Structures are given as structure tokens and as C-alpha cells.
PDB file of C-alpha atoms in Angstrom:
ATOM      1  CA  UNK A   1      61.871  77.691  70.761  1.00 47.00           C
ATOM      2  CA  UNK A   2      62.484  75.722  74.066  1.00 44.00           C
ATOM      3  CA  UNK A   3      65.381  73.727  72.455  1.00 43.00           C
ATOM      4  CA  UNK A   4      67.125  76.602  71.389  1.00 45.00           C
ATOM      5  CA  UNK A   5      66.824  78.122  74.885  1.00 44.00           C
ATOM      6  CA  UNK A   6      68.037  75.003  76.470  1.00 43.00           C
ATOM      7  CA  UNK A   7      71.306  74.774  74.128  1.00 43.00           C
ATOM      8  CA  UNK A   8      72.109  78.347  74.659  1.00 44.00           C
ATOM      9  CA  UNK A   9      71.863  77.622  78.616  1.00 42.00           C
ATOM     10  CA  UNK A  10      74.132  74.511  77.945  1.00 40.00           C
ATOM     11  CA  UNK A  11      76.694  76.724  76.057  1.00 41.00           C
ATOM     12  CA  UNK A  12      76.642  79.458  78.765  1.00 42.00           C
ATOM     13  CA  UNK A  13      77.152  76.899  81.359  1.00 40.00           C
ATOM     14  CA  UNK A  14      80.088  75.437  79.602  1.00 41.00           C
ATOM     15  CA  UNK A  15      81.613  78.854  78.949  1.00 42.00           C
ATOM     16  CA  UNK A  16      81.380  79.613  82.463  1.00 39.00           C
ATOM     17  CA  UNK A  17      82.987  76.237  83.605  1.00 41.00           C
ATOM     18  CA  UNK A  18      85.768  77.053  81.229  1.00 38.00           C
ATOM     19  CA  UNK A  19      86.266  80.462  82.523  1.00 40.00           C
ATOM     20  CA  UNK A  20      86.431  79.345  86.184  1.00 37.00           C
ATOM     21  CA  UNK A  21      88.785  76.407  85.465  1.00 37.00           C
ATOM     22  CA  UNK A  22      91.014  78.872  83.563  1.00 39.00           C
ATOM     23  CA  UNK A  23      90.856  81.407  86.503  1.00 40.00           C
ATOM     24  CA  UNK A  24      91.678  78.595  88.991  1.00 38.00           C
ATOM     25  CA  UNK A  25      94.650  77.563  86.934  1.00 36.00           C
ATOM     26  CA  UNK A  26      96.143  80.992  86.724  1.00 37.00           C
ATOM     27  CA  UNK A  27      95.878  81.643  90.567  1.00 39.00           C
ATOM     28  CA  UNK A  28      97.202  78.267  91.534  1.00 41.00           C
ATOM     29  CA  UNK A  29     100.808  79.250  91.164  1.00 45.00           C
ATOM     30  CA  UNK A  30     101.595  75.757  89.684  1.00 42.00           C
ATOM     31  CA  UNK A  31     103.426  74.985  86.620  1.00 42.00           C
ATOM     32  CA  UNK A  32     102.023  73.991  83.231  1.00 43.00           C
ATOM     33  CA  UNK A  33     102.143  77.551  81.916  1.00 50.00           C
ATOM     34  CA  UNK A  34     100.530  79.195  84.888  1.00 90.00           C
ATOM     35  CA  UNK A  35     102.096  82.238  86.558  1.00 96.00           C
ATOM     36  CA  UNK A  36     103.504  82.491  89.887  1.00 98.00           C
ATOM     37  CA  UNK A  37     102.486  85.460  92.282  1.00 98.00           C
ATOM     38  CA  UNK A  38     105.144  86.717  94.539  1.00 98.00           C
ATOM     39  CA  UNK A  39     104.777  89.294  97.237  1.00 98.00           C
ATOM     40  CA  UNK A  40     107.324  92.065  97.473  1.00 98.00           C
ATOM     41  CA  UNK A  41     107.678  95.653  98.649  1.00 96.00           C
ATOM     42  CA  UNK A  42     106.944  98.492  96.313  1.00 95.00           C
ATOM     43  CA  UNK A  43     108.405 101.358  98.057  1.00 87.00           C
ATOM     44  CA  UNK A  44     111.963 100.165  99.361  1.00 90.00           C
ATOM     45  CA  UNK A  45     114.481 101.424  97.074  1.00 91.00           C
ATOM     46  CA  UNK A  46     117.611  99.029  96.836  1.00 92.00           C
ATOM     47  CA  UNK A  47     115.286  96.122  98.147  1.00 95.00           C
ATOM     48  CA  UNK A  48     111.970  96.060  96.469  1.00 96.00           C
ATOM     49  CA  UNK A  49     110.697  99.088  94.395  1.00 95.00           C
ATOM     50  CA  UNK A  50     108.156  99.614  91.713  1.00 96.00           C
ATOM     51  CA  UNK A  51     109.556 102.337  89.591  1.00 94.00           C
ATOM     52  CA  UNK A  52     107.595 104.894  87.779  1.00 93.00           C
ATOM     53  CA  UNK A  53     107.643 102.993  84.555  1.00 95.00           C
ATOM     54  CA  UNK A  54     106.204  99.950  86.006  1.00 96.00           C
ATOM     55  CA  UNK A  55     109.487  97.908  86.543  1.00 97.00           C
ATOM     56  CA  UNK A  56     110.536  96.098  89.702  1.00 98.00           C
ATOM     57  CA  UNK A  57     114.063  96.495  91.125  1.00 96.00           C
ATOM     58  CA  UNK A  58     115.997  95.675  94.258  1.00 95.00           C
ATOM     59  CA  UNK A  59     117.848  92.765  96.121  1.00 96.00           C
ATOM     60  CA  UNK A  60     114.819  91.158  97.175  1.00 98.00           C
ATOM     61  CA  UNK A  61     113.347  91.261  93.807  1.00 98.00           C
ATOM     62  CA  UNK A  62     116.521  89.635  92.378  1.00 98.00           C
ATOM     63  CA  UNK A  63     116.255  86.918  94.921  1.00 98.00           C
ATOM     64  CA  UNK A  64     112.365  86.265  94.077  1.00 98.00           C
ATOM     65  CA  UNK A  65     113.175  86.135  90.461  1.00 98.00           C
ATOM     66  CA  UNK A  66     116.156  83.741  91.106  1.00 98.00           C
ATOM     67  CA  UNK A  67     114.077  81.396  93.035  1.00 98.00           C
ATOM     68  CA  UNK A  68     110.991  81.505  90.809  1.00 98.00           C
ATOM     69  CA  UNK A  69     113.422  80.412  87.920  1.00 98.00           C
ATOM     70  CA  UNK A  70     114.633  77.476  90.018  1.00 98.00           C
ATOM     71  CA  UNK A  71     111.005  76.603  90.745  1.00 98.00           C
ATOM     72  CA  UNK A  72     110.468  76.345  86.866  1.00 97.00           C
ATOM     73  CA  UNK A  73     108.980  79.812  86.117  1.00 97.00           C
ATOM     74  CA  UNK A  74     110.058  81.992  83.174  1.00 96.00           C
ATOM     75  CA  UNK A  75     110.403  85.735  83.589  1.00 94.00           C
ATOM     76  CA  UNK A  76     106.975  86.248  81.756  1.00 96.00           C
ATOM     77  CA  UNK A  77     105.290  83.906  84.230  1.00 97.00           C
ATOM     78  CA  UNK A  78     106.163  85.955  87.228  1.00 98.00           C
ATOM     79  CA  UNK A  79     103.814  88.386  88.576  1.00 98.00           C
ATOM     80  CA  UNK A  80     104.533  90.555  91.532  1.00 98.00           C
ATOM     81  CA  UNK A  81     101.943  91.583  94.181  1.00 98.00           C
ATOM     82  CA  UNK A  82     102.465  94.570  96.586  1.00 98.00           C
ATOM     83  CA  UNK A  83     102.955  92.942 100.200  1.00 97.00           C
ATOM     84  CA  UNK A  84     102.725  95.802 102.938  1.00 92.00           C
ATOM     85  CA  UNK A  85     104.304  94.869 106.146  1.00 89.00           C
ATOM     86  CA  UNK A  86     101.040  94.460 107.973  1.00 89.00           C
ATOM     87  CA  UNK A  87      99.513  92.247 105.260  1.00 96.00           C
ATOM     88  CA  UNK A  88     102.122  89.788 104.385  1.00 97.00           C
ATOM     89  CA  UNK A  89     100.788  86.894 106.594  1.00 97.00           C
ATOM     90  CA  UNK A  90      97.225  87.434 105.370  1.00 97.00           C
ATOM     91  CA  UNK A  91      98.558  87.419 101.668  1.00 98.00           C
ATOM     92  CA  UNK A  92     100.200  84.041 102.239  1.00 98.00           C
ATOM     93  CA  UNK A  93      97.520  82.338 104.351  1.00 97.00           C
ATOM     94  CA  UNK A  94      94.714  83.332 101.884  1.00 97.00           C
ATOM     95  CA  UNK A  95      96.889  81.919  98.854  1.00 97.00           C
ATOM     96  CA  UNK A  96      96.989  85.564  97.228  1.00 98.00           C
ATOM     97  CA  UNK A  97     100.754  84.960  96.844  1.00 98.00           C
ATOM     98  CA  UNK A  98     102.989  81.653  96.426  1.00 98.00           C
ATOM     99  CA  UNK A  99     105.699  83.132  98.693  1.00 98.00           C
ATOM    100  CA  UNK A 100     106.772  86.811  99.923  1.00 98.00           C
ATOM    101  CA  UNK A 101     110.303  88.076  99.674  1.00 98.00           C
ATOM    102  CA  UNK A 102     109.994  91.663 101.276  1.00 96.00           C
ATOM    103  CA  UNK A 103     112.570  92.324 103.983  1.00 94.00           C
ATOM    104  CA  UNK A 104     110.639  89.814 105.849  1.00 95.00           C
ATOM    105  CA  UNK A 105     112.358  89.165 109.273  1.00 93.00           C
ATOM    106  CA  UNK A 106     111.951  85.740 110.693  1.00 96.00           C
ATOM    107  CA  UNK A 107     110.778  85.511 114.228  1.00 94.00           C
ATOM    108  CA  UNK A 108     108.629  83.093 116.533  1.00 95.00           C
ATOM    109  CA  UNK A 109     105.496  85.392 116.374  1.00 93.00           C
ATOM    110  CA  UNK A 110     105.453  85.100 112.505  1.00 96.00           C
ATOM    111  CA  UNK A 111     106.391  81.534 112.447  1.00 96.00           C
ATOM    112  CA  UNK A 112     103.196  80.676 114.289  1.00 97.00           C
ATOM    113  CA  UNK A 113     101.284  81.848 111.264  1.00 97.00           C
ATOM    114  CA  UNK A 114     103.592  81.139 108.356  1.00 98.00           C
ATOM    115  CA  UNK A 115     106.829  79.146 107.344  1.00 98.00           C
ATOM    116  CA  UNK A 116     109.929  80.538 106.215  1.00 98.00           C
ATOM    117  CA  UNK A 117     112.754  79.416 103.803  1.00 98.00           C
ATOM    118  CA  UNK A 118     116.204  80.821 104.414  1.00 98.00           C
ATOM    119  CA  UNK A 119     117.402  83.279 105.936  1.00 98.00           C
ATOM    120  CA  UNK A 120     119.011  84.780 102.736  1.00 98.00           C
ATOM    121  CA  UNK A 121     120.252  87.830 104.370  1.00 98.00           C
ATOM    122  CA  UNK A 122     121.328  89.346 107.662  1.00 97.00           C
ATOM    123  CA  UNK A 123     120.249  92.981 108.182  1.00 95.00           C
ATOM    124  CA  UNK A 124     120.524  95.092 111.251  1.00 94.00           C
ATOM    125  CA  UNK A 125     118.140  97.813 112.547  1.00 93.00           C
ATOM    126  CA  UNK A 126     119.350 101.271 112.152  1.00 94.00           C
ATOM    127  CA  UNK A 127     118.281 104.938 112.368  1.00 95.00           C
ATOM    128  CA  UNK A 128     118.028 107.419 109.639  1.00 94.00           C
ATOM    129  CA  UNK A 129     117.990 111.184 110.507  1.00 96.00           C
ATOM    130  CA  UNK A 130     118.459 114.514 108.852  1.00 96.00           C
ATOM    131  CA  UNK A 131     121.959 115.140 107.676  1.00 93.00           C
ATOM    132  CA  UNK A 132     122.391 118.301 109.760  1.00 95.00           C
ATOM    133  CA  UNK A 133     121.047 116.595 112.966  1.00 96.00           C
ATOM    134  CA  UNK A 134     123.795 115.462 115.411  1.00 96.00           C
ATOM    135  CA  UNK A 135     121.603 115.075 118.292  1.00 97.00           C
ATOM    136  CA  UNK A 136     120.870 111.285 117.949  1.00 96.00           C
ATOM    137  CA  UNK A 137     124.052 109.076 118.210  1.00 95.00           C
ATOM    138  CA  UNK A 138     122.579 106.348 120.045  1.00 95.00           C
ATOM    139  CA  UNK A 139     119.202 104.493 120.732  1.00 94.00           C
ATOM    140  CA  UNK A 140     118.556 106.299 124.170  1.00 95.00           C
ATOM    141  CA  UNK A 141     118.587 109.742 122.373  1.00 96.00           C
ATOM    142  CA  UNK A 142     115.202 108.763 120.983  1.00 95.00           C
ATOM    143  CA  UNK A 143     113.553 109.068 124.400  1.00 95.00           C
ATOM    144  CA  UNK A 144     112.917 112.741 123.912  1.00 90.00           C
ATOM    145  CA  UNK A 145     112.267 112.480 120.201  1.00 95.00           C
ATOM    146  CA  UNK A 146     109.630 111.836 117.562  1.00 96.00           C
ATOM    147  CA  UNK A 147     110.194 108.477 116.053  1.00 96.00           C
ATOM    148  CA  UNK A 148     108.591 107.043 112.751  1.00 96.00           C
ATOM    149  CA  UNK A 149     108.266 103.402 111.840  1.00 92.00           C
ATOM    150  CA  UNK A 150     105.878 101.382 109.685  1.00 88.00           C
ATOM    151  CA  UNK A 151     102.816  99.576 111.135  1.00 85.00           C
ATOM    152  CA  UNK A 152     103.418  96.010 111.965  1.00 79.00           C
ATOM    153  CA  UNK A 153     107.230  96.433 111.769  1.00 80.00           C
ATOM    154  CA  UNK A 154     109.442  94.648 114.334  1.00 78.00           C
ATOM    155  CA  UNK A 155     111.734  97.603 114.353  1.00 85.00           C
ATOM    156  CA  UNK A 156     109.206  99.968 116.051  1.00 78.00           C
ATOM    157  CA  UNK A 157     108.296  97.249 118.803  1.00 81.00           C
ATOM    158  CA  UNK A 158     111.996  96.552 119.482  1.00 87.00           C
ATOM    159  CA  UNK A 159     112.641 100.656 120.113  1.00 87.00           C
ATOM    160  CA  UNK A 160     109.552 100.919 122.114  1.00 84.00           C
ATOM    161  CA  UNK A 161     109.912  97.837 124.381  1.00 90.00           C
ATOM    162  CA  UNK A 162     113.783  97.640 124.739  1.00 91.00           C
ATOM    163  CA  UNK A 163     115.778 100.736 123.538  1.00 92.00           C
ATOM    164  CA  UNK A 164     113.812 103.889 124.214  1.00 94.00           C
ATOM    165  CA  UNK A 165     110.596 103.531 126.024  1.00 95.00           C
ATOM    166  CA  UNK A 166     109.782 107.158 126.184  1.00 95.00           C
ATOM    167  CA  UNK A 167     110.153 107.740 122.415  1.00 94.00           C
ATOM    168  CA  UNK A 168     107.100 109.412 120.790  1.00 94.00           C
ATOM    169  CA  UNK A 169     106.541 106.643 118.405  1.00 92.00           C
ATOM    170  CA  UNK A 170     104.462 107.118 115.265  1.00 92.00           C
ATOM    171  CA  UNK A 171     103.613 104.425 113.098  1.00 91.00           C
ATOM    172  CA  UNK A 172     102.432 104.942 109.392  1.00 91.00           C
ATOM    173  CA  UNK A 173     101.561 102.859 106.329  1.00 87.00           C
ATOM    174  CA  UNK A 174     104.775 103.160 104.349  1.00 84.00           C
ATOM    175  CA  UNK A 175     108.256 104.152 104.838  1.00 84.00           C
ATOM    176  CA  UNK A 176     107.947 106.816 102.139  1.00 86.00           C
ATOM    177  CA  UNK A 177     105.548 108.472 104.555  1.00 92.00           C
ATOM    178  CA  UNK A 178     107.918 108.349 107.390  1.00 94.00           C
ATOM    179  CA  UNK A 179     110.510 109.816 105.071  1.00 93.00           C
ATOM    180  CA  UNK A 180     108.370 112.730 104.120  1.00 94.00           C
ATOM    181  CA  UNK A 181     107.758 113.274 107.894  1.00 96.00           C
ATOM    182  CA  UNK A 182     111.438 113.328 108.634  1.00 97.00           C
ATOM    183  CA  UNK A 183     112.251 115.718 105.715  1.00 96.00           C
ATOM    184  CA  UNK A 184     109.373 118.066 106.990  1.00 96.00           C
ATOM    185  CA  UNK A 185     110.566 117.824 110.535  1.00 96.00           C
ATOM    186  CA  UNK A 186     107.387 116.259 111.654  1.00 97.00           C
ATOM    187  CA  UNK A 187     109.468 113.319 113.167  1.00 97.00           C
ATOM    188  CA  UNK A 188     113.024 113.401 114.149  1.00 97.00           C
ATOM    189  CA  UNK A 189     114.193 109.845 113.055  1.00 97.00           C
ATOM    190  CA  UNK A 190     113.054 106.854 110.998  1.00 96.00           C
ATOM    191  CA  UNK A 191     113.832 103.300 112.217  1.00 94.00           C
ATOM    192  CA  UNK A 192     113.872 100.045 110.393  1.00 90.00           C
ATOM    193  CA  UNK A 193     116.570  97.909 108.788  1.00 90.00           C
ATOM    194  CA  UNK A 194     119.711  99.665 107.580  1.00 92.00           C
ATOM    195  CA  UNK A 195     119.227  98.055 104.090  1.00 91.00           C
ATOM    196  CA  UNK A 196     116.098  99.786 103.644  1.00 88.00           C
ATOM    197  CA  UNK A 197     117.400 103.183 105.187  1.00 92.00           C
ATOM    198  CA  UNK A 198     120.339 103.167 102.973  1.00 89.00           C
ATOM    199  CA  UNK A 199     118.301 102.608 100.008  1.00 88.00           C
ATOM    200  CA  UNK A 200     116.425 105.711 100.654  1.00 87.00           C
ATOM    201  CA  UNK A 201     119.467 107.772 101.663  1.00 84.00           C
ATOM    202  CA  UNK A 202     121.084 106.718  98.266  1.00 82.00           C
ATOM    203  CA  UNK A 203     118.172 107.888  95.947  1.00 84.00           C
ATOM    204  CA  UNK A 204     119.137 110.633  93.771  1.00 83.00           C
ATOM    205  CA  UNK A 205     116.482 113.046  95.219  1.00 87.00           C
ATOM    206  CA  UNK A 206     117.487 112.212  98.693  1.00 88.00           C
ATOM    207  CA  UNK A 207     121.322 112.604  98.566  1.00 83.00           C
ATOM    208  CA  UNK A 208     122.508 114.886 100.987  1.00 88.00           C
ATOM    209  CA  UNK A 209     119.387 115.098 102.941  1.00 93.00           C
ATOM    210  CA  UNK A 210     119.711 112.152 105.293  1.00 93.00           C
ATOM    211  CA  UNK A 211     122.242 110.027 106.921  1.00 90.00           C
ATOM    212  CA  UNK A 212     122.481 106.683 108.688  1.00 89.00           C
ATOM    213  CA  UNK A 213     123.473 106.886 112.468  1.00 91.00           C
ATOM    214  CA  UNK A 214     125.322 103.481 111.824  1.00 88.00           C
ATOM    215  CA  UNK A 215     123.958 101.484 114.773  1.00 90.00           C
ATOM    216  CA  UNK A 216     123.257  97.739 114.867  1.00 91.00           C
ATOM    217  CA  UNK A 217     120.243  97.795 117.158  1.00 92.00           C
ATOM    218  CA  UNK A 218     119.245  94.374 116.323  1.00 89.00           C
ATOM    219  CA  UNK A 219     119.750  91.263 114.077  1.00 91.00           C
ATOM    220  CA  UNK A 220     117.122  90.921 111.314  1.00 91.00           C
ATOM    221  CA  UNK A 221     117.510  87.479 109.256  1.00 96.00           C
ATOM    222  CA  UNK A 222     115.540  87.967 106.110  1.00 97.00           C
ATOM    223  CA  UNK A 223     113.450  84.867 105.152  1.00 98.00           C
ATOM    224  CA  UNK A 224     111.139  84.037 102.423  1.00 98.00           C
ATOM    225  CA  UNK A 225     107.490  83.508 103.850  1.00 98.00           C
ATOM    226  CA  UNK A 226     105.494  80.799 102.484  1.00 98.00           C
ATOM    227  CA  UNK A 227     102.261  78.933 103.477  1.00 98.00           C
ATOM    228  CA  UNK A 228     102.476  76.876 106.878  1.00 97.00           C
ATOM    229  CA  UNK A 229     103.140  73.285 106.227  1.00 97.00           C
ATOM    230  CA  UNK A 230     104.242  73.501 102.757  1.00 97.00           C
ATOM    231  CA  UNK A 231     107.645  71.547 103.383  1.00 97.00           C
ATOM    232  CA  UNK A 232     108.107  70.607  99.830  1.00 98.00           C
ATOM    233  CA  UNK A 233     108.198  74.316  98.630  1.00 98.00           C
ATOM    234  CA  UNK A 234     110.255  75.135 101.548  1.00 98.00           C
ATOM    235  CA  UNK A 235     112.763  72.763 100.598  1.00 98.00           C
ATOM    236  CA  UNK A 236     112.869  73.785  96.956  1.00 98.00           C
ATOM    237  CA  UNK A 237     113.373  77.457  97.881  1.00 98.00           C
ATOM    238  CA  UNK A 238     116.158  76.570 100.293  1.00 98.00           C
ATOM    239  CA  UNK A 239     117.826  74.578  97.531  1.00 98.00           C
ATOM    240  CA  UNK A 240     117.552  77.720  95.245  1.00 98.00           C
ATOM    241  CA  UNK A 241     118.809  80.157  97.886  1.00 98.00           C
ATOM    242  CA  UNK A 242     121.934  77.776  98.396  1.00 98.00           C
ATOM    243  CA  UNK A 243     122.533  77.722  94.702  1.00 98.00           C
ATOM    244  CA  UNK A 244     122.286  81.421  94.499  1.00 98.00           C
ATOM    245  CA  UNK A 245     125.064  81.649  97.237  1.00 97.00           C
ATOM    246  CA  UNK A 246     127.265  79.220  95.434  1.00 98.00           C
ATOM    247  CA  UNK A 247     127.069  80.635  91.880  1.00 98.00           C
ATOM    248  CA  UNK A 248     127.873  84.224  92.836  1.00 98.00           C
ATOM    249  CA  UNK A 249     124.438  85.471  91.982  1.00 98.00           C
ATOM    250  CA  UNK A 250     123.935  86.410  95.646  1.00 98.00           C
ATOM    251  CA  UNK A 251     127.016  88.638  95.913  1.00 97.00           C
ATOM    252  CA  UNK A 252     126.226  90.284  92.603  1.00 97.00           C
ATOM    253  CA  UNK A 253     122.841  91.137  93.700  1.00 96.00           C
ATOM    254  CA  UNK A 254     124.135  92.751  96.944  1.00 94.00           C
ATOM    255  CA  UNK A 255     126.747  94.730  94.975  1.00 91.00           C
ATOM    256  CA  UNK A 256     124.287  95.945  92.445  1.00 90.00           C
ATOM    257  CA  UNK A 257     121.472  97.055  94.712  1.00 90.00           C
ATOM    258  CA  UNK A 258     123.261  98.052  97.949  1.00 87.00           C
ATOM    259  CA  UNK A 259     126.725  98.981  96.677  1.00 81.00           C
ATOM    260  CA  UNK A 260     125.809 102.488  95.603  1.00 76.00           C
ATOM    261  CA  UNK A 261     124.537 103.491  99.217  1.00 76.00           C
ATOM    262  CA  UNK A 262     128.007 102.099 100.506  1.00 73.00           C
ATOM    263  CA  UNK A 263     126.085  99.537 102.576  1.00 81.00           C
ATOM    264  CA  UNK A 264     128.377  96.881 104.090  1.00 82.00           C
ATOM    265  CA  UNK A 265     126.400  93.634 103.888  1.00 89.00           C
ATOM    266  CA  UNK A 266     127.090  90.718 106.312  1.00 92.00           C
ATOM    267  CA  UNK A 267     128.333  87.464 104.420  1.00 95.00           C
ATOM    268  CA  UNK A 268     125.361  85.462 103.310  1.00 96.00           C
ATOM    269  CA  UNK A 269     123.888  83.498 106.356  1.00 97.00           C
ATOM    270  CA  UNK A 270     123.592  79.665 106.662  1.00 97.00           C
ATOM    271  CA  UNK A 271     120.073  78.187 105.775  1.00 97.00           C
ATOM    272  CA  UNK A 272     118.262  77.417 109.184  1.00 97.00           C
ATOM    273  CA  UNK A 273     114.644  77.142 108.325  1.00 98.00           C
ATOM    274  CA  UNK A 274     114.073  73.550 107.540  1.00 92.00           C
ATOM    275  CA  UNK A 275     111.147  71.188 107.742  1.00 77.00           C
TER     276      UNK A 275
END
């Protein structure tokens, strides 16, 4: 009887070890049949969107897929994970994702916590207003207005600190929440990168409701965020981005995802984030 109990315990321990090692392999993000987990936005049409049928679309998604393929991962080994603006550094530092491609502006504050590859796109901050509102034509007009942006966004800080210090700034968890506020007249404008705003304005259900003011309030170089010190991965991602530009895939992805919104993209930027 005792013998049986011991062997049962051994089997249980062995099974547990196997389960743990299998689990570790899956989250490692390495090759050998393992998956890669990539952080993207789920709520940004044209850039990173999870559709109702569970598919992922957008320019950032196309870039992420291209990079993953160059790193040796087939489509079925790619897992996308939601990376809200305020959580991106944590997801990277904790190892929950291998990298983040989610309208992630490279700046010194973020570079203190994570490394970047790229940039792979140059965006500019703009304003989205209701289609019938002609009272906002420049940043200073926001001083007497209610402005919405997303928690942790550089756009909100830029407006409050430099452009319209008297604006009534509200920060919410996601851009779709700001968009609802704009439509319901709870806020007067939504600010973030023009790429994101164009994506929302071009959605079928939003056509005719909103318009871009057409400002270039800042330069926003989008990079791919990765764990600090991983120079090997940084180099491989940079090589993938350069290849994407050269073989025409970058231009095609821009036209497919941002063309319908009549967004005029800057040329592909030079890669500057190198170890």
C-alpha cells in the first residue's frame, strides 16, 4: 500500500514538472515551436484593432507580423496581447510580451525603462473635433475647451504643458471612450496622433461625424519597445524593419491601412535606435 502511494506521488511530481516546463517554454517567446507574444493596441482602427470576429488589423499589426516572421515565427505561433498605453512598459519589463508595436512614441522618459527598435513610422499629433465645429482651428483654441486624451499618452502632456495650459484636460482609459465623449458633446476635442484619429474618422459608423483639424503639433516617431539591454533582439528587429521598407511591404501596409482615411504619411524614417 505504501509502495503504491509513493509511486503515485512520483508520477504526480513528474507530471507537474512536465507541465511547468511546458508552460515555461510557451511563455519564453523563443523558437523551437514556441509562440511569440506581441503587445498591440486593440482599439485603434487603421493601426491596431481587434475586430468583433476576433481578427487583428492595422498598420502596427502588419509591422508586428512582418517582424515576427523575420524572427522565425510562423503565423500560427504569433499571439497578440492587448497593450494599453499606460501598461506598455510593465508588459515589457515583466516579460509578458516579447515586444510592443502599438503607436509607441520613442522618447527619453520611456527609454529609461525600455529599449526601442526603429523608428518605423513618423506620426504627428493632431486634433479630432465634431464635423460641424469650426471653433477649433489651432492648439490655442483649446484653452477654453474640454479636451480628451488617454492616460499615459504623450499627447495629453504636450498640450497641457506647451500648447494650451488652460484646457480642461480629461484623461480616460481608451480612445474609444474619448470618442464617445466627443460625439455626446461631453468633450470638445480628442487629441493624439493623426494616424489614430484618421482611423477613427474613417470607420463606417463614424463617417461624417468627425474631422481632423489638420495640425502637426509634434513629431511622434513610432518604435518597437523591447526589454532593456536586449541588443540582439533590437538588432534583429531593426534588420526586419529595414527589409520591410526595401521590399515594398512597408508602403503597401501604409496604403492598405491608412489610405482609406486619406492620411498622407511621411516617408519611412531612418532607423536610429541602435545598440
